[in-house]
Coordinates of C-alpha atoms and ligand atoms in Angstrom, one line a residue:
M817 CA -50.8 63.3 -146.1
T818 CA -47.7 61.5 -147.7
F819 CA -45.9 62.1 -151.0
S820 CA -43.8 59.1 -151.7
S821 CA -40.8 59.3 -154.2
K822 CA -39.1 56.6 -156.1
S823 CA -37.6 54.9 -153.1
E824 CA -39.6 53.6 -150.2
E825 CA -37.7 55.6 -147.4
E826 CA -37.7 58.8 -149.3
K827 CA -41.1 60.5 -148.7
T828 CA -42.4 64.0 -147.8
E829 CA -45.3 64.3 -145.2
V830 CA -47.5 67.3 -144.0
V831 CA -47.6 66.7 -140.2
Y832 CA -50.5 68.2 -138.2
G833 CA -50.8 69.2 -134.3
T834 CA -48.0 70.5 -131.9
E835 CA -47.8 67.2 -130.4
E836 CA -47.2 65.2 -133.5
I837 CA -44.6 67.7 -134.5
I838 CA -42.6 67.5 -131.3
K839 CA -42.7 63.7 -131.5
R840 CA -41.2 63.9 -135.1
V841 CA -38.6 66.3 -133.9
L842 CA -37.7 64.0 -130.7
Q843 CA -37.6 61.0 -133.1
A844 CA -35.2 62.7 -135.6
N845 CA -33.0 64.0 -132.6
L846 CA -32.5 60.5 -131.4
N847 CA -31.5 59.3 -134.8
L848 CA -29.0 62.0 -135.5
Q849 CA -25.8 60.7 -137.1
D850 CA -23.2 63.6 -136.6
K851 CA -24.9 67.0 -137.2
L852 CA -28.0 69.0 -137.0
D853 CA -28.7 72.7 -138.6
L854 CA -31.6 74.7 -137.2
F855 CA -33.0 77.9 -138.7
E856 CA -35.4 79.4 -136.1
D857 CA -37.2 82.8 -135.9
V858 CA -38.0 84.4 -132.5
S859 CA -41.1 82.3 -131.9
G860 CA -39.0 79.0 -133.0
Q861 CA -36.4 80.0 -130.3
F862 CA -39.3 80.3 -127.8
A863 CA -40.7 77.0 -128.7
I864 CA -37.4 75.2 -128.3
T865 CA -36.3 76.9 -125.2
S866 CA -39.4 76.9 -123.2
T867 CA -40.2 73.1 -123.9
D868 CA -38.2 71.3 -121.5
I869 CA -38.4 68.0 -123.2
L870 CA -37.2 69.6 -126.4
M871 CA -34.2 71.4 -124.7
D872 CA -33.3 68.0 -123.2
S873 CA -33.2 66.2 -126.5
F874 CA -30.9 68.8 -127.9
I875 CA -28.7 68.9 -125.1
K876 CA -28.5 65.0 -125.1
A877 CA -27.7 65.1 -128.8
K878 CA -24.9 67.4 -128.1
E879 CA -23.6 65.3 -125.3
R880 CA -23.6 62.4 -127.9
G881 CA -21.2 64.3 -130.0
I882 CA -23.7 65.7 -132.5
K883 CA -22.5 69.1 -133.9
I884 CA -25.7 71.3 -133.8
R885 CA -25.6 74.9 -135.5
V886 CA -28.6 77.5 -135.2
I887 CA -29.1 80.6 -137.3
T888 CA -31.6 82.9 -135.4
E889 CA -32.6 86.4 -134.9
I890 CA -31.0 87.8 -131.5
N891 CA -32.7 91.0 -130.5
T892 CA -33.4 92.7 -127.0
D893 CA -36.6 90.6 -126.6
S894 CA -35.0 87.4 -127.6
L895 CA -31.7 87.7 -125.7
N896 CA -32.5 85.2 -123.1
Y897 CA -33.7 82.6 -125.4
S898 CA -30.7 83.1 -127.7
K899 CA -28.5 82.5 -124.7
K900 CA -30.2 79.2 -123.8
L901 CA -29.6 78.0 -127.3
T902 CA -25.7 78.2 -126.8
Q903 CA -26.2 75.5 -124.1
F904 CA -26.3 72.9 -127.0
A905 CA -25.5 74.7 -130.3
E906 CA -23.0 77.2 -132.0
V907 CA -25.3 80.2 -132.7
R908 CA -25.2 82.8 -135.3
H909 CA -27.5 85.9 -135.7
M910 CA -29.4 87.0 -138.9
D911 CA -31.7 90.1 -139.2
G912 CA -35.4 89.7 -140.1
I913 CA -35.7 85.9 -139.9
I914 CA -39.3 84.5 -140.4
G915 CA -40.1 80.6 -140.3
A916 CA -38.3 77.7 -138.9
F917 CA -36.7 74.4 -140.3
G918 CA -34.2 71.9 -139.2
V919 CA -32.0 69.8 -141.4
D920 CA -29.7 66.7 -140.8
D921 CA -28.2 64.3 -143.0
R922 CA -31.4 62.3 -144.0
Q923 CA -34.3 64.6 -143.5
Y924 CA -35.7 68.3 -142.8
I925 CA -38.6 69.4 -140.9
S926 CA -40.0 72.7 -141.7
V927 CA -42.7 74.2 -139.3
D928 CA -45.4 77.1 -139.8
T929 CA -44.9 80.6 -138.6
S930 CA -46.7 80.8 -135.3
P931 CA -47.0 84.0 -133.2
I932 CA -44.5 84.3 -130.5
G933 CA -45.3 82.4 -127.4
S934 CA -47.3 79.7 -129.2
L935 CA -46.0 76.3 -130.7
P936 CA -46.3 75.4 -134.2
Q937 CA -49.5 73.5 -135.7
Q938 CA -48.1 72.2 -139.0
A939 CA -45.0 71.0 -140.5
I940 CA -43.5 69.6 -143.5
H941 CA -41.3 66.5 -142.9
S942 CA -39.2 65.3 -145.9
S943 CA -36.5 62.6 -146.3
I944 CA -36.5 63.2 -150.2
K945 CA -32.7 63.3 -150.8
V946 CA -32.8 66.3 -153.3
F947 CA -35.1 68.4 -151.1
V948 CA -32.9 67.8 -148.1
Q949 CA -29.7 68.6 -150.1
Q950 CA -31.6 72.0 -151.2
Q951 CA -32.5 72.9 -147.6
Q952 CA -28.9 72.0 -146.6
Y953 CA -27.5 74.4 -149.3
L954 CA -29.8 77.1 -148.2
F955 CA -28.5 76.8 -144.7
D956 CA -24.9 76.6 -145.4
S957 CA -25.1 79.8 -147.6
L958 CA -27.0 81.7 -144.8
W959 CA -24.5 80.6 -142.2
K960 CA -21.7 82.1 -144.0
N961 CA -23.3 85.6 -143.8
A962 CA -24.5 85.2 -140.2
I963 CA -22.9 87.1 -137.2
P964 CA -21.4 85.0 -134.3
V965 CA -23.7 85.1 -131.4
E966 CA -21.1 86.6 -128.8
Q967 CA -20.6 89.8 -130.9
K968 CA -24.4 90.3 -131.3
I969 CA -25.0 89.7 -127.6
D970 CA -22.3 92.2 -126.8
E971 CA -23.8 94.9 -129.1
I972 CA -27.3 94.4 -127.6
E973 CA -26.0 94.6 -124.1
K974 CA -23.7 97.7 -124.7
G975 CA -26.6 99.3 -126.5
M976 CA -28.9 98.9 -123.8
R977 CA -26.7 101.5 -121.9
I978 CA -27.9 104.7 -123.2
E979 CA -25.0 106.7 -124.7
K980 CA -24.8 110.3 -124.0
I981 CA -22.6 113.5 -124.3
E982 CA -23.4 116.2 -121.7
N983 CA -22.2 119.7 -121.7
I984 CA -21.8 121.1 -118.1
S985 CA -21.4 124.7 -117.2
D986 CA -21.7 125.0 -113.6
P987 CA -18.1 124.5 -112.1
Y988 CA -19.4 122.7 -108.9
E989 CA -21.3 120.2 -111.0
I990 CA -18.2 119.7 -113.1
R991 CA -16.2 119.0 -110.1
A992 CA -18.8 116.7 -108.6
K993 CA -18.7 114.7 -111.8
Y994 CA -15.1 114.6 -112.1
I995 CA -14.7 113.3 -108.4
K996 CA -17.5 110.9 -109.1
L997 CA -15.6 109.3 -111.9
L998 CA -12.4 109.1 -110.0
K999 CA -14.4 107.3 -107.3
I1000 CA -16.1 104.7 -109.4
A1001 CA -13.1 103.6 -111.4
T1002 CA -12.1 100.0 -110.8
D1003 CA -9.5 99.3 -113.5
E1004 CA -8.0 102.3 -115.0
I1005 CA -7.7 105.8 -114.6
L1006 CA -6.0 107.9 -117.4
L1007 CA -5.5 111.6 -116.4
I1008 CA -4.0 114.5 -118.6
F1009 CA -3.2 117.8 -116.8
P1010 CA -2.3 120.5 -119.4
T1011 CA -0.1 122.8 -117.2
L1012 CA 1.9 122.6 -113.9
K1013 CA -0.7 125.2 -112.5
S1014 CA -3.5 122.8 -113.3
L1015 CA -1.6 120.1 -111.5
H1016 CA -1.4 122.3 -108.5
R1017 CA -5.1 123.0 -108.7
Q1018 CA -5.7 119.3 -108.7
L1019 CA -3.9 119.2 -105.4
Q1020 CA -6.1 121.9 -104.2
I1021 CA -9.4 119.9 -104.8
G1022 CA -7.9 116.8 -103.3
I1023 CA -7.8 114.6 -106.2
F1024 CA -4.7 112.5 -105.0
K1025 CA -6.5 111.7 -101.7
I1026 CA -9.4 110.4 -103.7
L1027 CA -7.0 108.3 -105.8
K1028 CA -5.4 107.0 -102.6
E1029 CA -8.7 106.0 -101.2
N1030 CA -9.7 104.3 -104.4
L1031 CA -6.2 102.4 -104.8
N1032 CA -6.7 101.3 -101.2
R1033 CA -10.2 99.8 -102.3
H1034 CA -9.1 98.3 -105.7
N1035 CA -5.6 97.1 -105.7
K1036 CA -5.6 96.2 -109.4
L1037 CA -6.5 99.9 -110.3
K1038 CA -3.9 101.4 -112.7
V1039 CA -3.5 105.1 -112.7
K1040 CA -1.5 106.8 -115.5
I1041 CA -1.0 110.5 -115.3
L1042 CA 0.4 112.8 -118.0
S1043 CA 1.5 116.3 -116.8
P1044 CA 4.2 118.7 -117.0
F1045 CA 6.3 117.7 -114.0
Q1046 CA 9.8 118.6 -114.5
T1047 CA 10.1 122.1 -113.2
D1048 CA 12.4 124.8 -112.0
P1049 CA 12.9 124.0 -108.3
S1050 CA 12.8 127.7 -107.5
T1051 CA 9.1 128.0 -108.7
S1052 CA 7.8 124.7 -107.7
S1053 CA 8.6 122.1 -105.3
L1054 CA 7.1 119.4 -107.2
Q1055 CA 9.9 117.6 -108.9
F1056 CA 9.1 114.5 -111.2
S1057 CA 11.0 112.6 -113.7
N1058 CA 9.4 110.0 -115.9
E1059 CA 8.1 107.3 -113.8
T1060 CA 10.5 107.7 -111.1
V1061 CA 8.8 109.9 -108.6
S1062 CA 10.6 110.6 -105.3
E1063 CA 9.3 109.7 -102.1
N1064 CA 9.0 113.2 -101.5
T1065 CA 6.9 114.0 -104.3
F1066 CA 4.5 111.1 -103.2
R1067 CA 4.3 112.8 -99.7
E1068 CA 3.6 116.2 -101.3
L1069 CA 0.8 114.7 -103.5
G1070 CA -0.6 113.3 -100.2
L1071 CA 0.2 109.7 -101.4
G1072 CA 2.4 108.8 -98.4
N1073 CA 4.6 105.8 -99.0
T1074 CA 6.0 105.4 -102.5
S1075 CA 6.5 101.8 -102.4
K1076 CA 2.9 101.1 -101.8
Y1077 CA 1.6 102.8 -104.9
K1078 CA 4.4 103.0 -107.1
N1079 CA 3.3 100.1 -109.3
N1080 CA -0.2 101.4 -109.4
I1081 CA 0.3 105.0 -110.3
L1082 CA 2.7 106.1 -113.1
F1083 CA 3.6 109.6 -114.2
R1084 CA 5.0 110.7 -117.4
N1085 CA 6.0 114.3 -118.5
I1086 CA 4.3 116.3 -121.3
E1087 CA 5.4 119.7 -122.5
E1088 CA 3.3 122.7 -121.5
S1089 CA 3.5 124.0 -125.0
L1090 CA 1.4 121.1 -126.2
S1091 CA -2.0 122.1 -127.9
I1092 CA -4.1 120.4 -125.1
K1093 CA -5.7 123.1 -123.2
S1094 CA -8.0 120.8 -121.2
T1095 CA -7.9 118.4 -118.1
I1096 CA -8.9 115.1 -119.4
L1097 CA -10.0 112.2 -117.2
I1098 CA -11.0 108.6 -118.8
V1099 CA -12.2 106.0 -116.4
D1100 CA -12.2 102.3 -117.2
R1101 CA -12.4 103.0 -121.0
N1102 CA -16.1 103.7 -120.3
E1103 CA -16.5 107.2 -119.4
S1104 CA -14.7 110.6 -120.0
I1105 CA -14.8 113.9 -118.6
V1106 CA -12.9 116.8 -120.4
I1107 CA -12.6 120.2 -118.5
E1108 CA -11.5 123.1 -120.4
V1109 CA -8.8 125.3 -118.8
K1110 CA -10.0 128.9 -119.6
D1111 CA -7.8 130.9 -117.3
D1112 CA -4.5 129.0 -116.2
L1113 CA -3.4 131.9 -114.1
R1114 CA -6.1 131.6 -111.7
E1115 CA -5.3 129.8 -108.4
S1116 CA -8.6 128.3 -107.8
F1117 CA -10.1 125.2 -109.6
F1118 CA -13.4 126.8 -110.0
D1119 CA -12.1 130.2 -111.5
S1120 CA -9.9 128.5 -114.0
I1121 CA -12.2 126.2 -115.7
G1122 CA -14.6 126.7 -118.6
F1123 CA -17.1 124.0 -119.9
G1124 CA -17.0 120.4 -118.9
T1125 CA -17.8 117.6 -121.4
Y1126 CA -18.9 114.4 -120.0
S1127 CA -19.2 111.3 -122.3
N1128 CA -20.0 107.6 -122.0
S1129 CA -20.3 107.2 -125.7
K1130 CA -17.9 104.4 -126.8
S1131 CA -16.6 106.2 -129.7
T1132 CA -15.9 109.4 -127.9
V1133 CA -14.2 107.7 -124.9
L1134 CA -12.2 105.4 -127.3
S1135 CA -10.9 108.4 -129.1
Y1136 CA -9.7 110.0 -125.8
V1137 CA -8.0 106.8 -124.9
S1138 CA -6.0 106.8 -128.2
I1139 CA -5.1 110.4 -127.7
F1140 CA -3.9 109.6 -124.3
E1141 CA -1.9 106.5 -125.5
S1142 CA -0.3 108.5 -128.2
F1143 CA 0.9 111.3 -125.7
W1144 CA 2.1 108.5 -123.4
L1145 CA 4.1 107.0 -126.0
Q1146 CA 5.4 110.3 -127.1
S1147 CA 6.6 111.0 -123.7
E1148 CA 8.5 108.1 -123.4
I1149 CA 10.3 108.4 -126.7
I1150 CA 11.1 112.2 -125.9
E1151 CA 12.6 111.0 -122.7
K1152 CA 14.7 108.5 -124.5
L1153 CA 16.0 111.0 -126.8
K1154 CA 16.8 113.5 -124.1
R1155 CA 18.9 110.8 -122.3
S1156 CA 20.9 109.8 -125.6
E1157 CA 21.5 113.6 -126.4
E1158 CA 22.9 113.9 -122.9
L1159 CA 25.2 110.8 -123.4
Q1160 CA 26.3 112.1 -126.9
K1161 CA 27.2 115.6 -125.3
Q1162 CA 29.2 113.8 -122.5
F1163 CA 30.9 111.8 -125.2
I1164 CA 31.8 115.0 -127.2
S1165 CA 33.4 116.8 -124.2
I1166 CA 35.4 113.7 -123.3
A1167 CA 36.5 112.9 -126.7
S1168 CA 37.6 116.5 -127.4
H1169 CA 39.6 116.5 -124.4
E1170 CA 41.1 113.1 -124.9
L1171 CA 41.7 113.4 -128.6
R1172 CA 43.2 116.9 -128.4
N1173 CA 45.4 116.5 -125.5
P1174 CA 48.2 114.2 -126.8
I1175 CA 48.5 116.2 -130.1
Q1176 CA 49.7 119.4 -128.9
P1177 CA 52.8 118.1 -126.9
I1178 CA 53.7 116.2 -130.1
I1179 CA 53.8 119.3 -132.1
G1180 CA 55.5 121.3 -129.1
L1181 CA 58.1 118.9 -128.3
T1182 CA 59.0 118.2 -131.9
E1183 CA 59.5 121.8 -132.4
I1184 CA 61.8 122.1 -129.5
L1185 CA 63.7 119.1 -130.8
K1186 CA 64.0 120.7 -134.3
K1187 CA 65.5 123.8 -132.7
K1188 CA 68.1 121.6 -130.9
T1189 CA 69.4 120.0 -133.9
T1190 CA 71.3 121.4 -136.8
D1191 CA 71.1 118.2 -138.9
K1192 CA 69.2 119.2 -142.0
E1193 CA 68.0 115.4 -142.5
Q1194 CA 66.6 115.3 -138.9
Q1195 CA 64.9 118.6 -139.3
K1196 CA 63.2 117.6 -142.4
L1197 CA 61.9 114.5 -140.7
Q1198 CA 60.8 116.5 -137.6
D1199 CA 59.1 118.9 -140.1
M1200 CA 57.0 115.9 -141.4
V1201 CA 56.1 114.9 -137.8
I1202 CA 54.8 118.4 -137.0
K1203 CA 53.0 118.8 -140.3
N1204 CA 51.2 115.5 -139.8
A1205 CA 50.4 116.0 -136.1
K1206 CA 48.9 119.5 -137.3
K1207 CA 46.8 117.6 -139.9
L1208 CA 45.6 115.2 -137.2
K1209 CA 44.8 118.0 -134.8
Q1210 CA 42.8 119.7 -137.6
L1211 CA 41.0 116.4 -138.4
T1212 CA 40.1 115.9 -134.8
E1213 CA 38.7 119.5 -134.6
D1214 CA 36.7 118.8 -137.7
V1215 CA 35.2 115.5 -136.4
L1216 CA 34.2 117.0 -133.1
D1217 CA 32.6 119.9 -134.9
I1218 CA 30.6 117.5 -137.2
T1219 CA 29.4 115.6 -134.1
R1220 CA 28.4 118.9 -132.5
I1221 CA 26.4 119.8 -135.7
E1222 CA 24.9 116.5 -136.1
S1223 CA 23.9 116.5 -132.5
Q1224 CA 22.7 120.1 -132.6
S1225 CA 24.9 121.0 -129.9
L1226 CA 27.1 123.5 -131.7
E1227 CA 27.0 126.4 -129.3
L1228 CA 27.5 130.1 -130.3
H1229 CA 29.4 132.4 -128.1
K1230 CA 28.6 135.8 -129.8
E1231 CA 30.5 139.1 -129.2
Q1232 CA 31.1 142.2 -131.1
F1233 CA 34.1 142.3 -133.2
D1234 CA 35.6 144.0 -136.2
L1235 CA 35.2 141.5 -139.2
H1236 CA 37.8 143.4 -141.4
E1237 CA 40.6 143.0 -138.8
L1238 CA 39.7 139.4 -138.5
I1239 CA 40.0 138.8 -142.2
Q1240 CA 43.4 140.6 -142.3
N1241 CA 44.6 138.3 -139.5
V1242 CA 43.7 135.2 -141.4
V1243 CA 45.5 136.7 -144.4
S1244 CA 48.5 137.3 -142.8
I1245 CA 48.7 133.9 -141.2
L1246 CA 48.0 132.2 -144.3
N1247 CA 50.7 134.4 -146.1
Q1248 CA 53.1 133.5 -143.4
I1249 CA 52.4 129.7 -143.9
Q1250 CA 52.9 130.1 -147.8
K1251 CA 56.1 131.9 -147.2
E1252 CA 57.3 129.2 -144.6
E1253 CA 56.4 126.3 -147.0
N1254 CA 58.1 128.5 -149.5
K1255 CA 56.5 126.7 -152.5
Y1256 CA 54.2 128.9 -154.4
D1257 CA 52.9 132.3 -154.2
T1258 CA 49.4 133.4 -154.5
R1259 CA 48.6 137.1 -154.0
I1260 CA 45.8 137.9 -151.7
E1261 CA 44.0 141.3 -151.8
V1262 CA 41.3 142.6 -149.4
K1263 CA 38.8 145.0 -150.7
S1264 CA 36.4 146.9 -148.5
N1265 CA 34.7 150.4 -148.4
E1266 CA 34.7 150.5 -144.7
E1267 CA 37.7 150.8 -142.5
R1268 CA 35.9 148.8 -139.7
L1269 CA 33.1 146.4 -140.1
N1270 CA 31.6 145.6 -136.7
I1271 CA 29.7 142.5 -136.4
Y1272 CA 27.9 140.6 -133.6
A1273 CA 28.8 136.9 -134.1
D1274 CA 30.9 134.0 -132.7
R1275 CA 34.5 135.2 -133.5
N1276 CA 36.2 131.9 -133.5
R1277 CA 33.6 130.3 -135.5
I1278 CA 33.8 133.1 -138.2
Y1279 CA 37.5 132.9 -138.0
Q1280 CA 37.2 129.1 -138.9
V1281 CA 34.9 130.0 -141.9
V1282 CA 37.2 132.7 -143.4
Y1283 CA 40.3 130.5 -142.8
N1284 CA 38.7 127.5 -144.6
L1285 CA 37.6 129.5 -147.6
L1286 CA 40.8 131.3 -148.0
D1287 CA 42.8 128.1 -147.4
N1288 CA 40.8 126.4 -150.0
A1289 CA 41.3 129.3 -152.4
I1290 CA 44.8 129.1 -152.0
K1291 CA 45.2 125.3 -152.1
F1292 CA 43.1 125.0 -155.3
T1293 CA 44.9 128.1 -157.0
N1294 CA 48.5 127.9 -156.1
K1295 CA 49.7 125.0 -157.8
E1296 CA 47.5 125.2 -160.9
R1297 CA 48.7 128.8 -161.6
K1298 CA 52.2 128.0 -161.1
D1299 CA 52.1 125.0 -163.5
D1300 CA 50.6 127.6 -166.0
G1301 CA 53.3 130.0 -165.2
C1302 CA 50.8 132.6 -164.2
I1303 CA 50.2 134.3 -161.0
G1304 CA 47.7 133.0 -158.4
Q1305 CA 45.4 135.8 -157.2
I1306 CA 42.7 135.9 -154.7
I1307 CA 40.5 139.0 -153.9
I1308 CA 38.5 139.1 -150.8
A1309 CA 35.7 141.7 -151.0
L1310 CA 33.5 142.9 -148.0
E1311 CA 30.2 144.5 -148.9
K1312 CA 27.6 145.8 -146.4
K1313 CA 24.0 145.6 -147.7
D1314 CA 21.2 146.9 -145.5
N1315 CA 21.6 144.9 -142.2
D1316 CA 23.9 142.3 -143.7
I1317 CA 27.3 141.8 -144.6
I1318 CA 28.6 139.8 -147.8
I1319 CA 32.2 138.4 -148.0
S1320 CA 33.3 137.0 -151.3
F1321 CA 36.6 135.0 -152.0
K1322 CA 37.3 135.1 -155.7
D1323 CA 40.3 133.1 -157.0
N1324 CA 41.8 132.4 -160.5
G1325 CA 42.5 128.6 -159.5
K1326 CA 41.2 125.5 -161.3
G1327 CA 37.4 126.2 -160.6
I1328 CA 34.9 123.9 -158.8
D1329 CA 34.9 120.3 -160.4
P1330 CA 31.4 120.0 -162.1
Q1331 CA 31.1 116.4 -160.8
I1332 CA 31.0 117.7 -157.0
F1333 CA 29.3 120.9 -157.7
P1334 CA 25.6 119.8 -156.7
R1335 CA 26.9 118.4 -153.4
L1336 CA 29.6 121.0 -152.8
F1337 CA 28.6 121.8 -149.2
E1338 CA 27.7 118.3 -148.1
K1339 CA 30.2 116.4 -145.7
F1340 CA 32.9 114.0 -147.3
V1341 CA 32.8 115.7 -150.6
T1342 CA 36.3 116.3 -151.8
R1343 CA 38.4 116.5 -155.0
S1344 CA 41.5 117.5 -153.2
T1345 CA 44.6 115.8 -154.3
S1346 CA 46.6 116.6 -151.2
G1347 CA 44.5 114.4 -148.9
G1348 CA 41.4 116.6 -148.1
T1349 CA 38.7 115.2 -145.9
G1350 CA 35.7 117.2 -147.5
L1351 CA 34.6 118.5 -144.2
G1352 CA 35.6 122.2 -144.4
L1353 CA 32.7 123.4 -146.5
F1354 CA 30.2 121.3 -144.6
I1355 CA 31.3 122.9 -141.4
S1356 CA 31.7 126.3 -142.7
K1357 CA 27.8 126.1 -143.9
S1358 CA 26.7 125.0 -140.7
I1359 CA 28.5 127.7 -138.9
V1360 CA 27.1 130.3 -141.2
E1361 CA 23.5 128.9 -141.1
A1362 CA 23.7 128.8 -137.1
H1363 CA 24.4 132.5 -137.6
C1364 CA 21.2 132.9 -139.7
G1365 CA 23.3 133.5 -142.9
T1366 CA 23.9 131.8 -146.1
I1367 CA 26.8 130.4 -148.1
W1368 CA 27.2 129.7 -151.7
A1369 CA 29.7 129.3 -154.7
E1370 CA 30.0 129.7 -158.3
N1371 CA 32.5 129.2 -161.1
N1372 CA 33.7 132.6 -162.5
K1373 CA 32.1 133.8 -165.7
D1374 CA 35.5 134.4 -167.5
G1375 CA 36.1 130.5 -167.0
K1376 CA 39.1 131.2 -164.5
G1377 CA 38.7 130.0 -160.9
S1378 CA 35.7 130.2 -158.7
T1379 CA 34.1 132.5 -156.0
F1380 CA 32.8 131.6 -152.6
W1381 CA 30.4 134.0 -150.8
F1382 CA 28.9 134.0 -147.4
M1383 CA 26.4 136.6 -146.0
L1384 CA 25.9 137.2 -142.3
P1385 CA 23.6 139.5 -140.7
L1386 CA 25.4 142.2 -138.9
K1387 CA 23.4 141.8 -135.6
Ligands
ADP1674 P1 38.7 119.6 -148.7 O1 39.3 120.8 -149.0 O2 39.3 118.9 -147.5 O3 38.6 118.5 -149.7 P2 36.3 121.1 -148.3 O4 35.0 120.8 -147.8 O5 36.7 122.4 -147.8 O6 37.2 119.9 -148.2 O7 36.1 121.4 -149.9 C1 35.5 120.2 -150.7 C2 35.7 120.3 -152.1 O8 35.3 121.4 -152.7 C3 37.2 120.3 -152.4 O9 37.9 119.1 -152.3 C4 37.4 121.0 -153.9 O10 37.2 120.0 -154.8 C5 36.1 121.9 -153.7 N1 36.7 123.3 -153.5 C6 36.5 124.0 -152.4 N2 37.0 125.3 -152.7 C7 37.4 125.4 -153.9 C8 38.0 126.4 -154.7 N3 38.4 127.6 -154.2 N4 38.3 126.1 -155.9 C9 38.0 124.9 -156.5 N5 37.5 124.0 -156.0 C10 37.2 124.2 -154.6

């Protein structure tokens, strides 16, 4: 039956019989110009791949440079046919395909739906341009939504392995499964031991021996172990540091020669305090077993463990892989941080020595020189040297303190002492300085209900805070009051409240500049006209807080001056 259109070459025919259909397809294949698109259900795939003569003609077309695309349904039954199609075509998958057609530049052939295993009996063969174009349009839009063959085959092949998650309660069965997994690994073993004791129990059940045997069989196998390693030498002989495991340790683990395994077996440290409370083993990113540590105090592996959970489910195993990887990375970062902290501490101790050392002789020697001369002019110059050297000394101390605070290495040396007495000392030293400088006179008064006020704290550091607050109070009171023609006055009050002590420094100076008030205790915040660095209050705050205390300030309600407080626990 033939339906001719306007032009002679353009026609649509119904073709009967398998043989005739094959003949048409072979003929069409021979005449292909540059491409062919096929849409095939499972029986279409069968028809093509099981008929040698058809397979051959497609392969030949491909060899001639014809680009062939196939959309088909790939499932467990058709998997082998689908793989054959890839010999000549780029294949994509679509669910639920029924029917089959092929379209090239000039024609299309659409065949009837035959049951799987049999060949088609009827077909429509058309070269009418508009129909060919329609068919082509249909194919192109289906192609866009179809899945690449590799992806689908991969999914099917993985799915054919039955995924399961198994809970095992018998400790002997858990160990058997655990050891079996260690033995079958070929590419990668990831292990987490949550505590040092659990690592020791691993030695007991001989896992390092198994690892060694496996490493001997598979030289590409990589083993990564996360465990608390760095330990107190008095409690354990196992000494590890990240990835640099001593020969001794390898020997202790039964691994023998370090050089032989050091590229295959990597160790990193994790802290025992981590929330992981299970031994975790993941092999080849395919299977995992998680063994609960129920009683870490037990010596025996069997007595210490709870449930074991085995899984070969892709999502479970990959979740454990990502947990492992994040701990692995975390361990590296912590190790780097520790190293840089160590360097910083070394710097502080070297710098404090090197910076301080030359200043003291400058002050001392200039003081000697000053005593030897009677020349007023020279004495004045020497005073300037001393004053500036002292400033430099203070600045050095402050900068070192800041470094200590910021690297969290400010150490407190606490002792019992009388705070009242300490404050009196600071007052007399600062009074002395005021007198020596002979410039201004601010009266300082100390008020306390108690004679003695015992406190347990770092004496030198508290001295530093008191000195700094009183020095500031004098500094920001003296000049202003003198200019006003009034008397500068500072009242230091000590008050015991429950288990705390509150110390206040009230002055009648110029008050805190409103512009810096919100940032008063931050570093480098200063409004001092006499070359202040803005470090004093920051350091004072850090010292008080290191003692679990608080520090704060307010401008006085009467509009004259300000008050600084700090509170410390007595013990
Ligand atoms: P510095 O005194 O070197 O500037 P501080 O950290 O000790 O550094 O003080 C920061 C700033 O806080 C001072 O510059 C000053 O503006 C303000 N300040 C501190 N104490 C007082 C005070 N008693 N009265 C007024 N302002 C003060």
